[in-house]
Amino acid sequence: MRTIKIFDTTLRDGEQSPGCSMSIEEKLRVARQLVKLKADIIEAGFPAASEGDFQAVRRIAEEIQGPTIAALCRATEKDIELAAEALWPAIERNAGRIHTFLATSDIHLRHKLKKTRAEVLDMAAAAVRRARKFTGDVEFSAEDATRSDPEFLARVVETVIRAGATTVNIPDTVGYAITTEYGELIKHLFARVPNIGEATISVHCHDDLGLAVSNSLAGVLSGAGQVECTINGIGERAGNAALEEVVMAIRTRGPYFEARTDIATQEIMAASKLVRGITGMHVQANKAVVGHNAFAHESGIHQDGFLKEKSTYEIMTPESVGAGATKLVLGKHSGRHGIQVRLKELGYDLKDEQLDKVFAAFKELADKKEEVFDEDLEAIVAETIYRIPAVYKLLHLHTSGGTDSPHSAYLELAVGRERLRTQDTGDGPVDAAYKAIKSLTGSGAQLINYEVKAITPGTDAQGEVVAVLRENKLQVSGHSYHTNIIEGSVLAYVDALNKLESIKKGRQNGKQIS
Ligand code: KIV
Ligand code: ZN
């Protein structure tokens, strides 16, 4: 088994994502997590890009021990010297890598560099020799390699290795390559470059066509020994190959790749969350490995299979990436088996006919609601099995107020057999009505979320109101649909209070039965 080196460039290419700039302190926090993740190389920045980048590389080179610290630089003396200076504390302890790059495609040569191929060959060799004066660990990247003439690229690779490059990177800078083609390009280099065995070949793929991870893996299959990637796949334009996907593909399909990495995979989720938090770049729910749904099953058939034998629908465990446990989401696709298991976990061991009733009520609710929570399920048990009647019922509501007069709400509630009424004022009619409910019910539950959204168009729109209440460790959401959003708000609050009451009583009943 070969061990593939993981070169993390979240702090350099990742930071080049629009809106993802990080402060030095934030970069240090990410770097510390990358140490826990056991990344082999951390690319800390591009010192010539700004004073801030220089300082960030310097602080990381000073403080971060374990991984090799790399700094990017163009193939010019000044850039290389700045990179060496910023990296110096790491270079002194033999853990500093200078990463110099130069474009090799004719498009870049003609339009950007205005250089001939011969000039580029000389510049590349000179840059590597210059970098080698500072450190024995020098990486050369042939920018836009995948749109370069493969024969010229082979000459560049041979030349830089002869000049002293210890790693040679073949970037798909603009995410243009197709997977088989990229794999062939790496194979071509292994076949055509006589001294290729003297360096590690690295892959660095962008995701413009959504192929960054598969291209990187094709590179590994063709002999690459290092993969450059970022946490959550952040990076220039559509991003880089996602570290978590590359690493988990190699781990899950180790025998296929005949390879492994040293990554501590159980630190992946923490790294993903940290990078999300710092950059504000969200991860889509269905994102592989670290998305919210990556280990969630909703379909009844999948839940049933998973409950019988995990491997039926799970190729890697959430625990292996630090993502907690598998979630069996209760929704309209869930089946009886999934509901039964969840109820058991909640402490309800129902008889078959009781389960039928609960399942029917669950299906009815799941048709209206995207996800059915444990508390919803408990409320269903309370209502259908223990027949606990709703404690609170709205009898009458009147609100008044305007731009120049205070808002007040007059409210009548049935509480059990009693009929209670009160009036309150507030910051708007909903606030006034909610205060009135609180004082009538004496409930200590806290309103932790309140949302109103129109579900039909027009001024007579049907509004959906959600009111989430928390009491001790119990959290419930009340719902209502109404054209009058104030009345709808009161009904949602009352619905949530009723759920809290029925769950508490249902639990007592459940305990009596078992
Ligand atoms: O995408 C790219 O070509 C790069 C190089 C500088 C390595 O990021
Ligand atoms: Zn890149």
Short mmCIF file of C-alpha atoms and ligand atoms in Angstrom, two decimals:
data_model
loop_
_atom_site.label_atom_id
_atom_site.label_comp_id
_atom_site.label_asym_id
_atom_site.label_seq_id
_atom_site.Cartn_x
_atom_site.Cartn_y
_atom_site.Cartn_z
CA MET A 1 0.00 0.00 0.00
CA ARG A 2 1.34 3.42 -0.94
CA THR A 3 0.81 6.29 1.49
CA ILE A 4 -0.55 9.33 -0.36
CA LYS A 5 0.53 12.70 1.05
CA ILE A 6 -2.24 15.18 1.72
CA PHE A 7 -1.24 18.76 0.92
CA ASP A 8 -3.86 21.09 2.37
CA THR A 9 -4.20 24.43 0.65
CA THR A 10 -7.27 25.77 2.49
CA LEU A 11 -5.20 28.69 3.76
CA ARG A 12 -3.86 29.60 0.31
CA ASP A 13 -6.01 28.43 -2.64
CA GLY A 14 -9.04 28.08 -0.32
CA GLU A 15 -8.58 31.61 0.89
CA GLN A 16 -8.68 32.73 -2.75
CA SER A 17 -12.44 31.91 -2.80
CA PRO A 18 -14.39 35.12 -3.15
CA GLY A 19 -15.38 36.30 0.34
CA CYS A 20 -13.22 33.76 2.18
CA SER A 21 -10.36 35.95 3.45
CA MET A 22 -9.14 34.98 6.90
CA SER A 23 -7.36 36.99 9.56
CA ILE A 24 -4.02 35.72 10.92
CA GLU A 25 -5.69 34.46 14.10
CA GLU A 26 -8.32 32.62 12.04
CA LYS A 27 -5.63 31.05 9.87
CA LEU A 28 -3.85 29.87 12.99
CA ARG A 29 -7.05 28.26 14.29
CA VAL A 30 -7.49 26.39 11.00
CA ALA A 31 -3.81 25.39 10.99
CA ARG A 32 -4.13 23.96 14.53
CA GLN A 33 -7.08 21.85 13.38
CA LEU A 34 -5.06 20.70 10.34
CA VAL A 35 -2.42 19.46 12.78
CA LYS A 36 -5.08 17.39 14.57
CA LEU A 37 -6.20 16.14 11.16
CA LYS A 38 -2.58 15.09 10.51
CA ALA A 39 -2.33 16.86 7.14
CA ASP A 40 1.16 16.17 5.75
CA ILE A 41 1.69 19.64 4.30
CA ILE A 42 -0.09 22.92 5.09
CA GLU A 43 0.18 25.59 2.44
CA ALA A 44 0.01 28.65 4.68
CA GLY A 45 -0.18 31.44 2.08
CA PHE A 46 1.42 33.45 -0.68
CA PRO A 47 3.85 35.84 1.07
CA ALA A 48 4.34 38.14 -1.93
CA ALA A 49 0.57 38.68 -2.24
CA SER A 50 0.27 40.99 0.78
CA GLU A 51 1.92 41.94 4.06
CA GLY A 52 -0.93 40.11 5.84
CA ASP A 53 -0.18 36.90 3.93
CA PHE A 54 3.53 37.24 4.71
CA GLN A 55 2.77 37.63 8.43
CA ALA A 56 0.33 34.72 8.41
CA VAL A 57 2.92 32.40 6.85
CA ARG A 58 5.51 33.60 9.36
CA ARG A 59 3.23 33.00 12.39
CA ILE A 60 2.23 29.55 11.11
CA ALA A 61 5.88 28.68 10.41
CA GLU A 62 6.75 29.76 13.97
CA GLU A 63 3.88 28.14 15.84
CA ILE A 64 2.63 25.12 13.94
CA GLN A 65 4.65 21.96 14.55
CA GLY A 66 4.17 18.59 12.89
CA PRO A 67 3.20 19.13 9.26
CA THR A 68 5.52 20.62 6.65
CA ILE A 69 4.66 24.30 6.09
CA ALA A 70 4.62 25.48 2.48
CA ALA A 71 4.53 28.96 0.97
CA LEU A 72 3.62 29.79 -2.61
CA CYS A 73 5.67 32.09 -4.83
CA ARG A 74 5.95 32.98 -8.50
CA ALA A 75 9.12 31.90 -10.29
CA THR A 76 10.95 35.15 -9.56
CA GLU A 77 13.88 35.80 -7.25
CA LYS A 78 12.02 38.38 -5.19
CA ASP A 79 8.99 36.15 -4.60
CA ILE A 80 11.17 33.17 -3.73
CA GLU A 81 13.20 35.22 -1.24
CA LEU A 82 10.04 36.53 0.42
CA ALA A 83 8.66 32.99 0.69
CA ALA A 84 11.93 31.79 2.24
CA GLU A 85 11.96 34.68 4.70
CA ALA A 86 8.36 34.08 5.78
CA LEU A 87 8.98 30.34 6.11
CA TRP A 88 12.31 30.69 7.88
CA PRO A 89 11.36 29.27 11.32
CA ALA A 90 9.98 26.14 9.59
CA ILE A 91 12.95 25.86 7.20
CA GLU A 92 15.32 25.99 10.19
CA ARG A 93 13.68 22.92 11.68
CA ASN A 94 13.64 21.14 8.28
CA ALA A 95 9.89 21.56 7.85
CA GLY A 96 9.64 24.36 5.30
CA ARG A 97 8.69 23.93 1.64
CA ILE A 98 9.04 26.59 -1.06
CA HIS A 99 6.33 26.10 -3.68
CA THR A 100 7.14 27.97 -6.87
CA PHE A 101 4.95 28.03 -9.96
CA LEU A 102 5.08 29.05 -13.60
CA ALA A 103 2.54 28.58 -16.37
CA THR A 104 3.38 26.10 -19.14
CA SER A 105 0.39 26.30 -21.53
CA ASP A 106 0.74 28.20 -24.80
CA ILE A 107 -2.34 30.25 -23.88
CA HIS A 108 -0.59 31.54 -20.75
CA LEU A 109 2.80 31.88 -22.45
CA ARG A 110 1.39 33.95 -25.29
CA HIS A 111 -1.15 36.13 -23.50
CA LYS A 112 0.01 36.38 -19.91
CA LEU A 113 3.75 35.78 -19.69
CA LYS A 114 4.70 36.83 -23.25
CA LYS A 115 7.55 34.30 -23.14
CA THR A 116 8.73 31.50 -25.40
CA ARG A 117 8.82 27.87 -24.31
CA ALA A 118 12.63 28.03 -24.11
CA GLU A 119 12.43 31.06 -21.81
CA VAL A 120 9.88 29.33 -19.59
CA LEU A 121 12.12 26.23 -19.31
CA ASP A 122 15.03 28.44 -18.20
CA MET A 123 12.90 30.42 -15.74
CA ALA A 124 11.49 27.25 -14.17
CA ALA A 125 14.92 25.70 -13.69
CA ALA A 126 16.36 28.95 -12.31
CA ALA A 127 13.46 29.31 -9.84
CA VAL A 128 13.92 25.80 -8.50
CA ARG A 129 17.70 26.27 -8.17
CA ARG A 130 17.14 29.56 -6.34
CA ALA A 131 14.60 27.95 -3.97
CA ARG A 132 16.97 25.05 -3.29
CA LYS A 133 19.46 27.55 -1.86
CA PHE A 134 17.06 28.00 1.07
CA THR A 135 15.57 24.54 1.57
CA GLY A 136 15.89 20.97 0.40
CA ASP A 137 12.09 20.75 0.04
CA VAL A 138 11.06 22.49 -3.20
CA GLU A 139 7.83 22.04 -5.10
CA PHE A 140 7.34 23.23 -8.67
CA SER A 141 3.85 23.69 -10.18
CA ALA A 142 3.33 23.79 -13.94
CA GLU A 143 0.35 26.15 -13.93
CA ASP A 144 -2.36 25.27 -16.49
CA ALA A 145 -0.64 21.91 -17.03
CA THR A 146 -3.77 20.30 -18.45
CA ARG A 147 -3.91 22.77 -21.34
CA SER A 148 -0.17 22.53 -21.99
CA ASP A 149 1.39 20.52 -24.81
CA PRO A 150 2.01 17.14 -23.07
CA GLU A 151 5.48 16.79 -24.68
CA PHE A 152 6.53 20.26 -23.53
CA LEU A 153 5.08 19.53 -20.08
CA ALA A 154 7.22 16.38 -19.90
CA ARG A 155 10.32 18.47 -20.71
CA VAL A 156 9.40 20.98 -17.99
CA VAL A 157 8.95 18.20 -15.42
CA GLU A 158 12.28 16.61 -16.37
CA THR A 159 14.04 20.00 -16.23
CA VAL A 160 12.74 21.05 -12.83
CA ILE A 161 13.53 17.66 -11.29
CA ARG A 162 17.07 17.98 -12.65
CA ALA A 163 17.24 21.47 -11.11
CA GLY A 164 16.31 20.02 -7.69
CA ALA A 165 12.50 19.97 -7.37
CA THR A 166 11.47 17.28 -4.90
CA THR A 167 7.75 17.54 -5.70
CA VAL A 168 6.28 18.39 -9.10
CA ASN A 169 2.65 19.42 -9.25
CA ILE A 170 0.45 19.03 -12.34
CA PRO A 171 -2.43 21.45 -11.77
CA ASP A 172 -5.70 21.42 -13.62
CA THR A 173 -5.77 25.15 -12.97
CA VAL A 174 -9.02 25.92 -14.75
CA GLY A 175 -10.81 22.64 -14.05
CA TYR A 176 -10.79 21.74 -17.74
CA ALA A 177 -9.63 18.13 -17.74
CA ILE A 178 -11.91 15.14 -18.02
CA THR A 179 -11.12 12.34 -15.59
CA THR A 180 -9.74 9.71 -17.99
CA GLU A 181 -7.76 12.38 -19.81
CA TYR A 182 -6.18 13.64 -16.58
CA GLY A 183 -5.27 10.10 -15.54
CA GLU A 184 -3.69 9.58 -18.99
CA LEU A 185 -1.69 12.81 -18.63
CA ILE A 186 -0.13 11.63 -15.36
CA LYS A 187 0.61 8.21 -16.92
CA HIS A 188 2.17 9.95 -19.93
CA LEU A 189 4.52 11.85 -17.59
CA PHE A 190 5.54 8.64 -15.81
CA ALA A 191 6.27 7.10 -19.22
CA ARG A 192 8.10 10.08 -20.77
CA VAL A 193 10.10 11.67 -17.96
CA PRO A 194 13.26 9.60 -17.32
CA ASN A 195 14.05 11.08 -13.87
CA ILE A 196 10.43 11.12 -12.62
CA GLY A 197 11.25 8.62 -9.85
CA GLU A 198 13.39 11.29 -8.14
CA ALA A 199 10.37 13.45 -7.23
CA THR A 200 6.85 13.08 -5.87
CA ILE A 201 4.22 13.81 -8.49
CA SER A 202 1.37 15.86 -7.12
CA VAL A 203 -2.16 16.53 -8.38
CA HIS A 204 -4.06 19.78 -7.89
CA CYS A 205 -7.50 19.92 -9.50
CA HIS A 206 -10.12 22.66 -9.68
CA ASP A 207 -13.83 21.96 -9.77
CA ASP A 208 -15.11 24.06 -12.67
CA LEU A 209 -16.73 21.00 -14.27
CA GLY A 210 -17.40 19.27 -10.95
CA LEU A 211 -14.54 16.81 -11.56
CA ALA A 212 -11.90 17.96 -9.08
CA VAL A 213 -12.17 14.94 -6.77
CA SER A 214 -12.50 12.32 -9.51
CA ASN A 215 -9.60 13.85 -11.44
CA SER A 216 -7.42 13.84 -8.31
CA LEU A 217 -8.27 10.19 -7.71
CA ALA A 218 -7.48 9.35 -11.35
CA GLY A 219 -4.11 11.01 -10.74
CA VAL A 220 -3.54 8.77 -7.71
CA LEU A 221 -4.41 5.69 -9.74
CA SER A 222 -1.86 6.79 -12.35
CA GLY A 223 0.92 7.07 -9.77
CA ALA A 224 0.64 10.51 -8.13
CA GLY A 225 1.90 10.47 -4.56
CA GLN A 226 0.44 13.75 -3.30
CA VAL A 227 -3.02 15.30 -3.54
CA GLU A 228 -3.58 19.04 -3.08
CA CYS A 229 -6.99 19.83 -1.68
CA THR A 230 -9.00 22.05 0.66
CA ILE A 231 -11.45 21.55 3.49
CA ASN A 232 -15.03 21.65 2.12
CA GLY A 233 -13.52 22.06 -1.35
CA ILE A 234 -13.30 25.84 -1.04
CA GLY A 235 -11.03 27.63 -3.48
CA GLU A 236 -10.69 29.85 -6.51
CA ARG A 237 -13.97 29.99 -8.55
CA ALA A 238 -15.76 26.60 -8.19
CA GLY A 239 -13.13 25.51 -5.68
CA ASN A 240 -10.52 22.80 -5.28
CA ALA A 241 -10.82 19.08 -4.69
CA ALA A 242 -12.45 18.55 -1.27
CA LEU A 243 -9.97 17.01 1.17
CA GLU A 244 -12.66 15.03 2.99
CA GLU A 245 -13.91 13.45 -0.25
CA VAL A 246 -10.45 12.51 -1.53
CA VAL A 247 -9.42 11.07 1.82
CA MET A 248 -12.63 9.13 2.41
CA ALA A 249 -12.63 7.74 -1.14
CA ILE A 250 -9.10 6.42 -0.59
CA ARG A 251 -9.99 5.08 2.85
CA THR A 252 -13.30 3.49 1.81
CA ARG A 253 -11.83 1.99 -1.37
CA GLY A 254 -8.29 1.33 -0.07
CA PRO A 255 -7.82 -2.02 -1.85
CA TYR A 256 -8.95 -0.48 -5.15
CA PHE A 257 -6.44 2.36 -4.88
CA GLU A 258 -3.85 0.16 -3.18
CA ALA A 259 -3.23 3.29 -1.13
CA ARG A 260 -3.92 4.98 2.18
CA THR A 261 -3.40 8.39 3.80
CA ASP A 262 -2.26 9.34 7.28
CA ILE A 263 -5.27 11.62 7.84
CA ALA A 264 -7.03 11.31 11.23
CA THR A 265 -10.44 11.06 9.58
CA GLN A 266 -12.40 11.47 12.82
CA GLU A 267 -11.23 15.13 12.82
CA ILE A 268 -12.81 15.84 9.42
CA MET A 269 -16.15 17.16 10.67
CA ALA A 270 -14.52 19.48 13.19
CA ALA A 271 -12.30 20.87 10.42
CA SER A 272 -15.27 21.30 8.11
CA LYS A 273 -17.30 23.14 10.76
CA LEU A 274 -14.38 25.38 11.69
CA VAL A 275 -13.81 26.41 8.07
CA ARG A 276 -17.54 27.00 7.56
CA GLY A 277 -17.68 29.17 10.67
CA ILE A 278 -14.61 31.22 9.83
CA THR A 279 -15.27 31.78 6.12
CA GLY A 280 -19.07 31.96 6.30
CA MET A 281 -19.09 29.62 3.29
CA HIS A 282 -21.95 27.19 3.84
CA VAL A 283 -21.86 23.54 2.90
CA GLN A 284 -24.86 22.23 0.97
CA ALA A 285 -26.94 19.67 2.88
CA ASN A 286 -26.25 16.89 0.37
CA LYS A 287 -22.47 17.54 0.22
CA ALA A 288 -20.52 14.27 0.37
CA VAL A 289 -18.97 13.35 3.74
CA VAL A 290 -19.65 16.62 5.62
CA GLY A 291 -23.13 17.73 4.47
CA HIS A 292 -25.99 17.70 6.97
CA ASN A 293 -27.66 14.83 5.08
CA ALA A 294 -24.50 12.83 4.34
CA PHE A 295 -25.41 10.25 6.97
CA ALA A 296 -29.20 10.69 7.08
CA HIS A 297 -31.67 8.18 5.67
CA GLU A 298 -35.29 9.07 5.06
CA SER A 299 -36.64 6.43 2.71
CA GLY A 300 -38.54 3.65 4.46
CA ILE A 301 -36.75 0.97 2.42
CA HIS A 302 -33.33 2.39 3.30
CA GLN A 303 -34.21 2.80 6.98
CA ASP A 304 -35.49 -0.76 7.11
CA GLY A 305 -32.35 -2.10 5.40
CA PHE A 306 -30.06 0.00 7.59
CA LEU A 307 -31.80 -1.18 10.76
CA LYS A 308 -31.36 -4.79 9.70
CA GLU A 309 -27.71 -4.41 8.67
CA LYS A 310 -25.90 -1.07 8.47
CA SER A 311 -23.78 -2.03 5.49
CA THR A 312 -26.88 -2.30 3.28
CA TYR A 313 -26.97 1.46 2.86
CA GLU A 314 -23.84 2.82 4.56
CA ILE A 315 -20.40 2.64 2.93
CA MET A 316 -18.61 4.52 5.70
CA THR A 317 -19.72 5.37 9.21
CA PRO A 318 -20.46 8.89 10.44
CA GLU A 319 -18.28 8.09 13.46
CA SER A 320 -15.28 7.61 11.14
CA VAL A 321 -15.47 11.29 10.11
CA GLY A 322 -16.49 12.63 13.51
CA ALA A 323 -20.07 13.27 12.37
CA GLY A 324 -21.84 11.63 15.32
CA ALA A 325 -24.30 8.86 14.58
CA THR A 326 -26.41 8.00 11.54
CA LYS A 327 -29.67 9.98 11.47
CA LEU A 328 -32.87 8.22 10.54
CA VAL A 329 -34.92 11.22 9.50
CA LEU A 330 -38.62 10.81 10.03
CA GLY A 331 -40.49 12.16 7.03
CA LYS A 332 -43.13 11.16 4.53
CA HIS A 333 -40.88 8.47 3.05
CA SER A 334 -40.20 6.75 6.36
CA GLY A 335 -41.60 3.30 6.99
CA ARG A 336 -43.21 1.50 9.93
CA HIS A 337 -39.96 -0.17 11.00
CA GLY A 338 -38.15 3.16 11.32
CA ILE A 339 -40.99 4.62 13.41
CA GLN A 340 -41.12 1.56 15.64
CA VAL A 341 -37.38 1.71 16.34
CA ARG A 342 -37.47 5.45 17.04
CA LEU A 343 -40.42 5.02 19.41
CA LYS A 344 -38.54 2.29 21.26
CA GLU A 345 -35.55 4.61 21.59
CA LEU A 346 -37.92 7.20 23.04
CA GLY A 347 -39.17 4.66 25.59
CA TYR A 348 -42.51 3.65 23.97
CA ASP A 349 -42.94 -0.09 23.43
CA LEU A 350 -46.24 -0.15 21.55
CA LYS A 351 -48.40 -3.10 20.62
CA ASP A 352 -48.96 -3.77 16.91
CA GLU A 353 -52.40 -2.17 16.73
CA GLN A 354 -51.16 0.87 18.66
CA LEU A 355 -48.26 1.19 16.28
CA ASP A 356 -50.67 1.07 13.32
CA LYS A 357 -52.57 4.02 14.71
CA VAL A 358 -49.45 6.03 15.45
CA PHE A 359 -48.06 5.23 12.01
CA ALA A 360 -51.24 6.40 10.27
CA ALA A 361 -51.23 9.69 12.24
CA PHE A 362 -47.51 10.06 11.56
CA LYS A 363 -48.06 9.70 7.78
CA GLU A 364 -50.77 12.35 7.91
CA LEU A 365 -48.45 14.79 9.69
CA ALA A 366 -45.46 13.92 7.48
CA ASP A 367 -47.47 14.88 4.40
CA LYS A 368 -47.77 18.41 5.80
CA LYS A 369 -44.38 18.77 7.44
CA GLU A 370 -40.91 18.26 5.93
CA GLU A 371 -39.34 16.56 8.95
CA VAL A 372 -41.17 15.00 11.87
CA PHE A 373 -39.23 15.42 15.10
CA ASP A 374 -39.15 13.12 18.11
CA GLU A 375 -41.40 15.51 19.98
CA ASP A 376 -43.98 15.41 17.17
CA LEU A 377 -43.95 11.64 17.43
CA GLU A 378 -44.39 11.78 21.19
CA ALA A 379 -47.29 14.18 20.79
CA ILE A 380 -48.91 11.73 18.33
CA VAL A 381 -48.54 8.90 20.86
CA ALA A 382 -50.06 11.09 23.56
CA GLU A 383 -53.03 12.00 21.40
CA THR A 384 -53.73 8.71 19.63
CA ILE A 385 -52.80 6.14 22.27
CA TYR A 386 -53.27 7.85 25.61
CA ARG A 387 -56.04 10.09 24.27
CA ILE A 388 -54.77 13.05 26.20
CA PRO A 389 -57.03 15.94 25.25
CA ALA A 390 -55.60 19.31 24.26
CA VAL A 391 -55.26 21.41 27.41
CA TYR A 392 -55.55 24.84 25.76
CA LYS A 393 -58.01 26.08 23.17
CA LEU A 394 -58.27 29.55 21.67
CA LEU A 395 -61.81 30.93 22.16
CA HIS A 396 -61.51 34.56 21.28
CA LEU A 397 -58.86 37.04 20.13
CA HIS A 398 -59.11 40.75 19.53
CA THR A 399 -56.12 42.96 18.81
CA SER A 400 -55.94 46.70 18.33
CA GLY A 401 -53.27 49.30 17.74
CA GLY A 402 -51.85 51.43 14.99
CA THR A 403 -49.09 53.80 14.00
CA ASP A 404 -50.04 56.24 16.78
CA SER A 405 -51.66 54.00 19.37
CA PRO A 406 -50.16 51.14 21.45
CA HIS A 407 -50.79 47.53 20.48
CA SER A 408 -52.94 45.45 22.74
CA ALA A 409 -54.47 41.98 22.64
CA TYR A 410 -57.60 40.70 24.38
CA LEU A 411 -57.55 36.91 24.64
CA GLU A 412 -59.89 34.19 25.89
CA LEU A 413 -58.54 30.67 26.33
CA ALA A 414 -60.17 27.46 27.48
CA VAL A 415 -57.77 25.83 29.92
CA GLY A 416 -59.18 22.40 30.65
CA ARG A 417 -62.74 23.13 31.78
CA GLU A 418 -62.01 26.72 32.74
CA ARG A 419 -62.48 29.77 30.58
CA LEU A 420 -59.78 32.40 31.19
CA ARG A 421 -59.40 35.87 29.73
CA THR A 422 -56.85 38.66 29.88
CA GLN A 423 -55.56 41.70 28.07
CA ASP A 424 -51.93 42.69 27.48
CA THR A 425 -49.93 45.22 25.51
CA GLY A 426 -46.75 44.68 23.51
CA ASP A 427 -44.43 45.65 20.77
CA GLY A 428 -46.90 44.85 18.01
CA PRO A 429 -50.04 42.66 18.07
CA VAL A 430 -48.22 39.29 18.10
CA ASP A 431 -46.04 40.33 21.01
CA ALA A 432 -49.12 41.55 22.93
CA ALA A 433 -51.00 38.29 22.23
CA TYR A 434 -48.00 36.11 23.21
CA LYS A 435 -47.65 38.01 26.49
CA ALA A 436 -51.35 37.44 27.14
CA ILE A 437 -50.97 33.69 26.51
CA LYS A 438 -47.99 33.49 28.86
CA SER A 439 -49.81 35.24 31.66
CA LEU A 440 -52.98 33.11 31.24
CA THR A 441 -51.17 29.75 31.09
CA GLY A 442 -48.34 30.57 33.50
CA SER A 443 -46.10 28.56 31.17
CA GLY A 444 -42.37 28.77 31.80
CA ALA A 445 -41.57 27.62 28.23
CA GLN A 446 -39.29 29.88 26.25
CA LEU A 447 -40.08 30.94 22.71
CA ILE A 448 -36.85 30.16 20.84
CA ASN A 449 -37.98 30.54 17.26
CA TYR A 450 -40.92 32.19 15.54
CA GLU A 451 -41.34 32.24 11.77
CA VAL A 452 -44.09 33.33 9.43
CA LYS A 453 -44.05 32.55 5.75
CA ALA A 454 -46.60 33.04 2.99
CA ILE A 455 -47.43 29.77 1.26
CA THR A 456 -49.89 31.19 -1.26
CA PRO A 457 -49.47 34.47 -3.19
CA GLY A 458 -51.45 37.71 -2.74
CA THR A 459 -52.56 39.85 0.20
CA ASP A 460 -55.01 37.13 1.28
CA ALA A 461 -52.11 34.65 1.33
CA GLN A 462 -52.32 31.57 3.52
CA GLY A 463 -49.51 32.03 6.05
CA GLU A 464 -47.66 29.22 7.78
CA VAL A 465 -46.58 30.03 11.31
CA VAL A 466 -44.06 28.02 13.29
CA ALA A 467 -43.49 28.72 17.00
CA VAL A 468 -40.76 26.69 18.69
CA LEU A 469 -40.88 26.43 22.48
CA ARG A 470 -38.35 24.97 24.88
CA GLU A 471 -39.01 23.85 28.43
CA ASN A 472 -36.11 22.24 30.25
CA LYS A 473 -34.76 19.74 27.68
CA LEU A 474 -38.01 19.46 25.77
CA GLN A 475 -38.30 21.35 22.50
CA VAL A 476 -41.49 21.39 20.45
CA SER A 477 -42.69 23.24 17.40
CA GLY A 478 -46.26 24.43 17.04
CA HIS A 479 -47.74 24.99 13.58
CA SER A 480 -50.69 26.73 12.06
CA TYR A 481 -51.96 27.76 8.64
CA HIS A 482 -54.13 30.87 8.52
CA THR A 483 -54.88 33.89 6.35
CA ASN A 484 -54.74 36.07 9.48
CA ILE A 485 -51.14 35.91 10.62
CA ILE A 486 -51.91 37.23 14.12
CA GLU A 487 -54.52 34.56 14.77
CA GLY A 488 -52.20 32.02 13.08
CA SER A 489 -49.40 33.06 15.44
CA VAL A 490 -51.58 32.54 18.50
CA LEU A 491 -52.74 29.14 17.20
CA ALA A 492 -49.13 28.03 16.59
CA TYR A 493 -48.14 29.07 20.13
CA VAL A 494 -51.16 27.28 21.61
CA ASP A 495 -50.36 24.19 19.49
CA ALA A 496 -46.82 24.13 20.88
CA LEU A 497 -48.08 24.52 24.48
CA ASN A 498 -50.52 21.64 23.95
CA LYS A 499 -47.72 19.46 22.59
CA LEU A 500 -45.59 20.19 25.65
CA GLU A 501 -48.43 19.24 27.96
CA SER A 502 -49.37 16.06 26.09
CA ILE A 503 -45.74 14.89 25.87
CA LYS A 504 -45.32 15.37 29.62
CA LYS A 505 -48.50 13.44 30.36
CA GLY A 506 -47.76 10.84 27.66
CA ARG A 507 -44.41 10.17 29.27
CA GLN A 508 -46.08 9.61 32.63
CA ASN A 509 -48.59 7.26 31.00
CA GLY A 510 -45.84 5.48 29.07
CA LYS A 511 -44.00 4.83 32.30
CA GLN A 512 -47.13 3.53 34.00
CA ILE A 513 -47.74 1.06 31.18
CA SER A 514 -44.20 -0.34 30.95
O1 KIV B 1 -4.46 26.11 -9.66
C1 KIV B 1 -3.25 26.31 -9.76
O2 KIV B 1 -2.63 26.18 -10.82
C2 KIV B 1 -2.56 26.75 -8.56
C3 KIV B 1 -1.08 26.74 -8.62
C4 KIV B 1 -0.52 28.01 -8.17
C5 KIV B 1 -0.56 25.56 -7.86
O3 KIV B 1 -3.17 27.00 -7.55
ZN ZN B 2 -5.20 26.14 -7.64
#
